[in-house]
PDB file of C-alpha atoms in Angstrom:
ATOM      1  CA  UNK A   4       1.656 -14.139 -21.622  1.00 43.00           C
ATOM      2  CA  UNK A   5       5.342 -13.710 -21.303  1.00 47.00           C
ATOM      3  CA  UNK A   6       7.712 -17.039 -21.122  1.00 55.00           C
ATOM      4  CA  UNK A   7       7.688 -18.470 -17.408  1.00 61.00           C
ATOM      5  CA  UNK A   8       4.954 -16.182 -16.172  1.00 60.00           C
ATOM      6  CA  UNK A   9       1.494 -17.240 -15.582  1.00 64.00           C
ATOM      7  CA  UNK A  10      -1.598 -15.587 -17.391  1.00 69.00           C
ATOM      8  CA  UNK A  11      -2.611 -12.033 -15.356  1.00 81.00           C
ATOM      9  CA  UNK A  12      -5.845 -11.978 -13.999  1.00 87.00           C
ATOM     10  CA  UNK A  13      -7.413  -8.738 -13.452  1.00 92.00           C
ATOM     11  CA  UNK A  14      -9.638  -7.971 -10.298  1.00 95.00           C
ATOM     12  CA  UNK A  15     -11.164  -3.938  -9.489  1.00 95.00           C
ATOM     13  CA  UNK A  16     -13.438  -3.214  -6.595  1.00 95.00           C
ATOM     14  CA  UNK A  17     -14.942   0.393  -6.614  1.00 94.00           C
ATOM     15  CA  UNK A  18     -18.060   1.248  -3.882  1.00 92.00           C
ATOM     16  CA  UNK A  19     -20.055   2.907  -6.314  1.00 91.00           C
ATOM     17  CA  UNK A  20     -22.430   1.427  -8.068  1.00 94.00           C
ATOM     18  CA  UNK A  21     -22.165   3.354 -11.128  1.00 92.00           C
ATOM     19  CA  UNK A  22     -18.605   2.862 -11.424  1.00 92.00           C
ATOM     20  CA  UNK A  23     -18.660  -1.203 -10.419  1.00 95.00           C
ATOM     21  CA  UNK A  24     -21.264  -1.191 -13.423  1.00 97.00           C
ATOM     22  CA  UNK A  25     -18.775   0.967 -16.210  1.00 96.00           C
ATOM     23  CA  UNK A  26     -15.913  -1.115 -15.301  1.00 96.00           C
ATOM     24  CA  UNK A  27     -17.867  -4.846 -15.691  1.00 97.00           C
ATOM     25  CA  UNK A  28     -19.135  -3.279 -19.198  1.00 97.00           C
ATOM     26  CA  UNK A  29     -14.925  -1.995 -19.818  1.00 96.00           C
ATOM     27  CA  UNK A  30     -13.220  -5.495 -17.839  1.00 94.00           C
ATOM     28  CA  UNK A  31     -15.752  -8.711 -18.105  1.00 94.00           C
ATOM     29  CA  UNK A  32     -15.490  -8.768 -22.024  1.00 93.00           C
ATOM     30  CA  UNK A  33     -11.381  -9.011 -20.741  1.00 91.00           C
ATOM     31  CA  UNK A  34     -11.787 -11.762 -18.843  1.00 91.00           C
ATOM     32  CA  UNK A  35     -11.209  -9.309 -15.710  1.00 93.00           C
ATOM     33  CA  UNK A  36     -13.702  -9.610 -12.459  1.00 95.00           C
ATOM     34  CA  UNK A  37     -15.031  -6.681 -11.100  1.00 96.00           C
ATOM     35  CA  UNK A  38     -16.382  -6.531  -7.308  1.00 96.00           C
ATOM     36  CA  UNK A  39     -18.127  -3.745  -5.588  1.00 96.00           C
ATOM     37  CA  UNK A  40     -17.547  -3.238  -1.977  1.00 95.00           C
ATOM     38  CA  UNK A  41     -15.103  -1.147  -0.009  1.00 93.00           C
ATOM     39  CA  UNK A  42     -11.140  -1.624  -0.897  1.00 92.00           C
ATOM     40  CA  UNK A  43      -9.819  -4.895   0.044  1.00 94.00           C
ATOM     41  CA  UNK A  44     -12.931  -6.326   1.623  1.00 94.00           C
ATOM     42  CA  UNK A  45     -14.736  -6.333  -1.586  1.00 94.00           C
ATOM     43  CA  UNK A  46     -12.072  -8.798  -3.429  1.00 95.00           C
ATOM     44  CA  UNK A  47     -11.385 -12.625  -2.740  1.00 95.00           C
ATOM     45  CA  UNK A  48      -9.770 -13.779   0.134  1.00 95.00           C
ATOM     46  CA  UNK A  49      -7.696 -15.988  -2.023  1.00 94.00           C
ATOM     47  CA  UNK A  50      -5.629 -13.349  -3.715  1.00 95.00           C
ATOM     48  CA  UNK A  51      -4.204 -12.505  -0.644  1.00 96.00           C
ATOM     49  CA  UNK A  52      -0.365 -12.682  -0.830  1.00 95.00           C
ATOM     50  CA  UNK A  53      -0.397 -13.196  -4.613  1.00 94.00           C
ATOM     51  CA  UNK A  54      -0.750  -9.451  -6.052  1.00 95.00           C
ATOM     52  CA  UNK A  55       1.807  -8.249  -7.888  1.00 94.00           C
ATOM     53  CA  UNK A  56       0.427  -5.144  -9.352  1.00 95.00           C
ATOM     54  CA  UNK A  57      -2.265  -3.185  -6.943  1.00 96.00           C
ATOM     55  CA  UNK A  58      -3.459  -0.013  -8.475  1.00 96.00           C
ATOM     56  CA  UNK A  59      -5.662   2.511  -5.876  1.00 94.00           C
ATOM     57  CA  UNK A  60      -6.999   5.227  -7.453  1.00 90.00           C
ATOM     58  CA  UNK A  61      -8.472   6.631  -4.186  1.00 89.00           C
ATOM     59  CA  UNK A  62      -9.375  10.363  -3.570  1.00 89.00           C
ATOM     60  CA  UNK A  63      -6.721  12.390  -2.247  1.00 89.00           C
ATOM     61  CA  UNK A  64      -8.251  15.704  -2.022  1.00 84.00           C
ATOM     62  CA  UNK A  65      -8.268  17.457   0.977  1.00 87.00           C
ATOM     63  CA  UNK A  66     -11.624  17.930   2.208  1.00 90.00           C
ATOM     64  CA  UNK A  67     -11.125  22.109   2.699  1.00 93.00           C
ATOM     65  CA  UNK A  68      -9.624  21.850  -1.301  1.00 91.00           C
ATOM     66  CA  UNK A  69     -12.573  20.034  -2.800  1.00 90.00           C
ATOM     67  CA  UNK A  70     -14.727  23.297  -3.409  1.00 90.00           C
ATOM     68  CA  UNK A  71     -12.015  24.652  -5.322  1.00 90.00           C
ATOM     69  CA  UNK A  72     -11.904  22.223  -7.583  1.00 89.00           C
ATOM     70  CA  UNK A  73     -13.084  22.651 -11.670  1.00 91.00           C
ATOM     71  CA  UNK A  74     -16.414  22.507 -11.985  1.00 91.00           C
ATOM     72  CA  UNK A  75     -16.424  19.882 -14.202  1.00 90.00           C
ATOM     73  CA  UNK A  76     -15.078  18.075 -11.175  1.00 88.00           C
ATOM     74  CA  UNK A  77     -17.150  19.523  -7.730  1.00 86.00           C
ATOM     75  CA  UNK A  78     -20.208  19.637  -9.280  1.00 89.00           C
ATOM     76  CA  UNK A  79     -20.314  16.329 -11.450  1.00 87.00           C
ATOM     77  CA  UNK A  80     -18.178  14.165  -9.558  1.00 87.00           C
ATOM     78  CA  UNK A  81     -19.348  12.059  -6.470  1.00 85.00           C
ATOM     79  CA  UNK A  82     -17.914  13.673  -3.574  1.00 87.00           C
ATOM     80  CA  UNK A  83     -16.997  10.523  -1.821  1.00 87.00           C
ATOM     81  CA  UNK A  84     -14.813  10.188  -5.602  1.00 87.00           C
ATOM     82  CA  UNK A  85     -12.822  13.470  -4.582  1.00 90.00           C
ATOM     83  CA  UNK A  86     -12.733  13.758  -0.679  1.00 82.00           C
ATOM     84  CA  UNK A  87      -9.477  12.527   0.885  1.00 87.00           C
ATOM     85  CA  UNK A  88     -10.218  13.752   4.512  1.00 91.00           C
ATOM     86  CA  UNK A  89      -8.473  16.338   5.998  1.00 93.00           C
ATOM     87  CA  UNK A  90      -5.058  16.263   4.339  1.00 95.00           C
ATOM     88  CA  UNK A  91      -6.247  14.162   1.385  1.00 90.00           C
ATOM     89  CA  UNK A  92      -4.706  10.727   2.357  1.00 95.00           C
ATOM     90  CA  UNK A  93      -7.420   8.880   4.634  1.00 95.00           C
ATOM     91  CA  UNK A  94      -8.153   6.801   1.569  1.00 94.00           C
ATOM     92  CA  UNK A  95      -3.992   5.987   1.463  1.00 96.00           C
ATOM     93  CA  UNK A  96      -3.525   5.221   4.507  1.00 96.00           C
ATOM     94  CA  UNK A  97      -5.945   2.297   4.443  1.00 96.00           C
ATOM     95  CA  UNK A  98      -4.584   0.914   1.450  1.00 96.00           C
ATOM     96  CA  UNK A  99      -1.388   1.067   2.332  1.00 97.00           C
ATOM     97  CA  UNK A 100      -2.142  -0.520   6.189  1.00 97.00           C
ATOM     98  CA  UNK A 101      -3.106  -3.902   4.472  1.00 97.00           C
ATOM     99  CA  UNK A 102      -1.425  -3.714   1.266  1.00 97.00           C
ATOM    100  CA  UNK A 103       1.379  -6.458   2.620  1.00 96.00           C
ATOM    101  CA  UNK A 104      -0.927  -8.712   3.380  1.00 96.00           C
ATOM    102  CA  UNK A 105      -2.484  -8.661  -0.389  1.00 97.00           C
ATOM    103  CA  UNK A 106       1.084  -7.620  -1.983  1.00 97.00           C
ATOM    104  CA  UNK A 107       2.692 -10.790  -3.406  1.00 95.00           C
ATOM    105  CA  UNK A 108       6.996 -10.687  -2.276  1.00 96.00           C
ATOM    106  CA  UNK A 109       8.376  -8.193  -4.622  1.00 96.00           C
ATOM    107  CA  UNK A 110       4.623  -7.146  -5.577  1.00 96.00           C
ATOM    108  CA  UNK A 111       4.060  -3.052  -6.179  1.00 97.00           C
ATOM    109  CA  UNK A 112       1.399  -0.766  -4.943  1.00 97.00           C
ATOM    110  CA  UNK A 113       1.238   2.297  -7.258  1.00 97.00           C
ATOM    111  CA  UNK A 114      -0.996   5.392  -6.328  1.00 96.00           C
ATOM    112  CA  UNK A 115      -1.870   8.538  -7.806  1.00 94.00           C
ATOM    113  CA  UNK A 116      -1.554  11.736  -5.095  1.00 94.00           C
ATOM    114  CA  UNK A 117      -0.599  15.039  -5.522  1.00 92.00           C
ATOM    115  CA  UNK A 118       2.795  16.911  -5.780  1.00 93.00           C
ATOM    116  CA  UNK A 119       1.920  18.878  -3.025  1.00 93.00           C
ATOM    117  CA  UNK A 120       1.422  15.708  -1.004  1.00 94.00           C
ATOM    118  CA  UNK A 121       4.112  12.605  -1.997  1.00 96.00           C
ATOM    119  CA  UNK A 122       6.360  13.590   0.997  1.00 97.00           C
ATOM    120  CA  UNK A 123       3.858  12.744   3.066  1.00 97.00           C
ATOM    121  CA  UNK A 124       2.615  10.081   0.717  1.00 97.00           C
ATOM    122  CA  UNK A 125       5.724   8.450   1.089  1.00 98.00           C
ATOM    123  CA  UNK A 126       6.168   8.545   5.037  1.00 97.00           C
ATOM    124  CA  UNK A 127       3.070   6.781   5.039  1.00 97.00           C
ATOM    125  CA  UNK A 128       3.870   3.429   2.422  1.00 98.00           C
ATOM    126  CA  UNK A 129       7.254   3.618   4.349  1.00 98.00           C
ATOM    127  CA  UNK A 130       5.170   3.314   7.804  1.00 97.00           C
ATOM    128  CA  UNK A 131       3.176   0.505   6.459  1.00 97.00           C
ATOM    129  CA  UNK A 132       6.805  -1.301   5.480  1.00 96.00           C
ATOM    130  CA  UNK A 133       6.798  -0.577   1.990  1.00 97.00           C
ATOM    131  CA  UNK A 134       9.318   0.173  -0.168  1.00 97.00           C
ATOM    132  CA  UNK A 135       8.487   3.758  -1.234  1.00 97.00           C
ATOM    133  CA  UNK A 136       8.999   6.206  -3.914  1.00 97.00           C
ATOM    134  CA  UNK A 137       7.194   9.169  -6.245  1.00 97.00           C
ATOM    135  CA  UNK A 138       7.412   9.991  -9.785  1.00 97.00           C
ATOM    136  CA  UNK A 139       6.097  13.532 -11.253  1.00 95.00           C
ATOM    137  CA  UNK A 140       5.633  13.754 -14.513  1.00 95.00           C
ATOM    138  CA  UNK A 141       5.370  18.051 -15.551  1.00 93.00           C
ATOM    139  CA  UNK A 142       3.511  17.211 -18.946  1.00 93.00           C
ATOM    140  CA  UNK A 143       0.601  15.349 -17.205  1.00 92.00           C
ATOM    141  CA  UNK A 144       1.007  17.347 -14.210  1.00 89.00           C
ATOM    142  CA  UNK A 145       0.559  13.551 -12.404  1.00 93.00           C
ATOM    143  CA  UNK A 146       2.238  12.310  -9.264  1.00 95.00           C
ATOM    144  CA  UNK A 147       2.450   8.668  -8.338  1.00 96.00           C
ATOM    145  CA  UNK A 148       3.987   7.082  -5.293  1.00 97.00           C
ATOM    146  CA  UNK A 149       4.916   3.474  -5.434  1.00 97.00           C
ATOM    147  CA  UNK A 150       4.895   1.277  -2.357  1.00 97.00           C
ATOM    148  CA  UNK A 151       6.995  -1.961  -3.067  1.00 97.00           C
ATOM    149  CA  UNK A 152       6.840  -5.494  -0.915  1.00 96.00           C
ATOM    150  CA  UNK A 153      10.491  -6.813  -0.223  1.00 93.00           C
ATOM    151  CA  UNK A 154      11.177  -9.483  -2.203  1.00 91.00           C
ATOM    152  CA  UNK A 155      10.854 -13.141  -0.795  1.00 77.00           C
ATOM    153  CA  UNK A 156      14.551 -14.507   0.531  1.00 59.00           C
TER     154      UNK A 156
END
């Protein structure tokens, strides 16, 4: 805990069983609390307005892209775990519709997309009054967009 801030608590919501399961056997020993349901509806009403870190890691693959993927990804993963809808950000779009009301003032939304796809990525956290903007990193080959809550005052 730094000076001045209070202790982080650590909430994850996930719709598949299997993964609600993995992540109470990685978080609980953490203290962290892990709910299964769909996005927001599956976590307390009472964090609403105080998150200042919200992490989706939603699928963003477009739904005519998915049987190209590696194998070890098509044929082991879930598809609902890899299908983004038809240009990959269905999943984005909802999470960035209601991520004010759950972003504390000043609070961050970070989310992992595609190079191909953080223009668009962006236009959408924008739409949904966010502060917006990407990162690429070559070596990981990883995009991220960050939506960002104005500050309170």
């Amino acid at each position: 805990v730094l000076a001045g801030r209070r202790p982080a608590l650590l909430h994850a919501a996930d719709l598949d069983p299997a993964a609600v399961r993995c992540a109470r056997r990685n978080l609980e020993p953490l203290g962290g609390q892990v709910h299964e349901g769909d996005l927001y509806e599956a976590l307390p009403d009472g964090l609403a307005g105080r998150i200042d870190v919200l992490v989706a890691n939603g699928p963003y693959v477009p739904t005519h892209d998915v049987p190209l993927l590696p194998p070890e990804a098509r044929d082991h993963e879930r598809r609902m775990a890899l299908d983004g809808g038809a240009d990959g950000l269905d999943i984005l779009r909802q999470v960035a519709e209601a991520a004010p009301r759950w972003l504390a003032p000043g609070g961050h939304l970070f989310v992992e997309t595609s190079e191909r796809q953080a223009q668009a990525a962006l236009r959408v956290l924008r739409g949904a009054g966010l502060g917006a903007r990407a990162a690429h990193d070559e070596d990981l080959y990883a995009t991220v967009v960050t939506g960002s809550r104005p500050a309170a005052g």
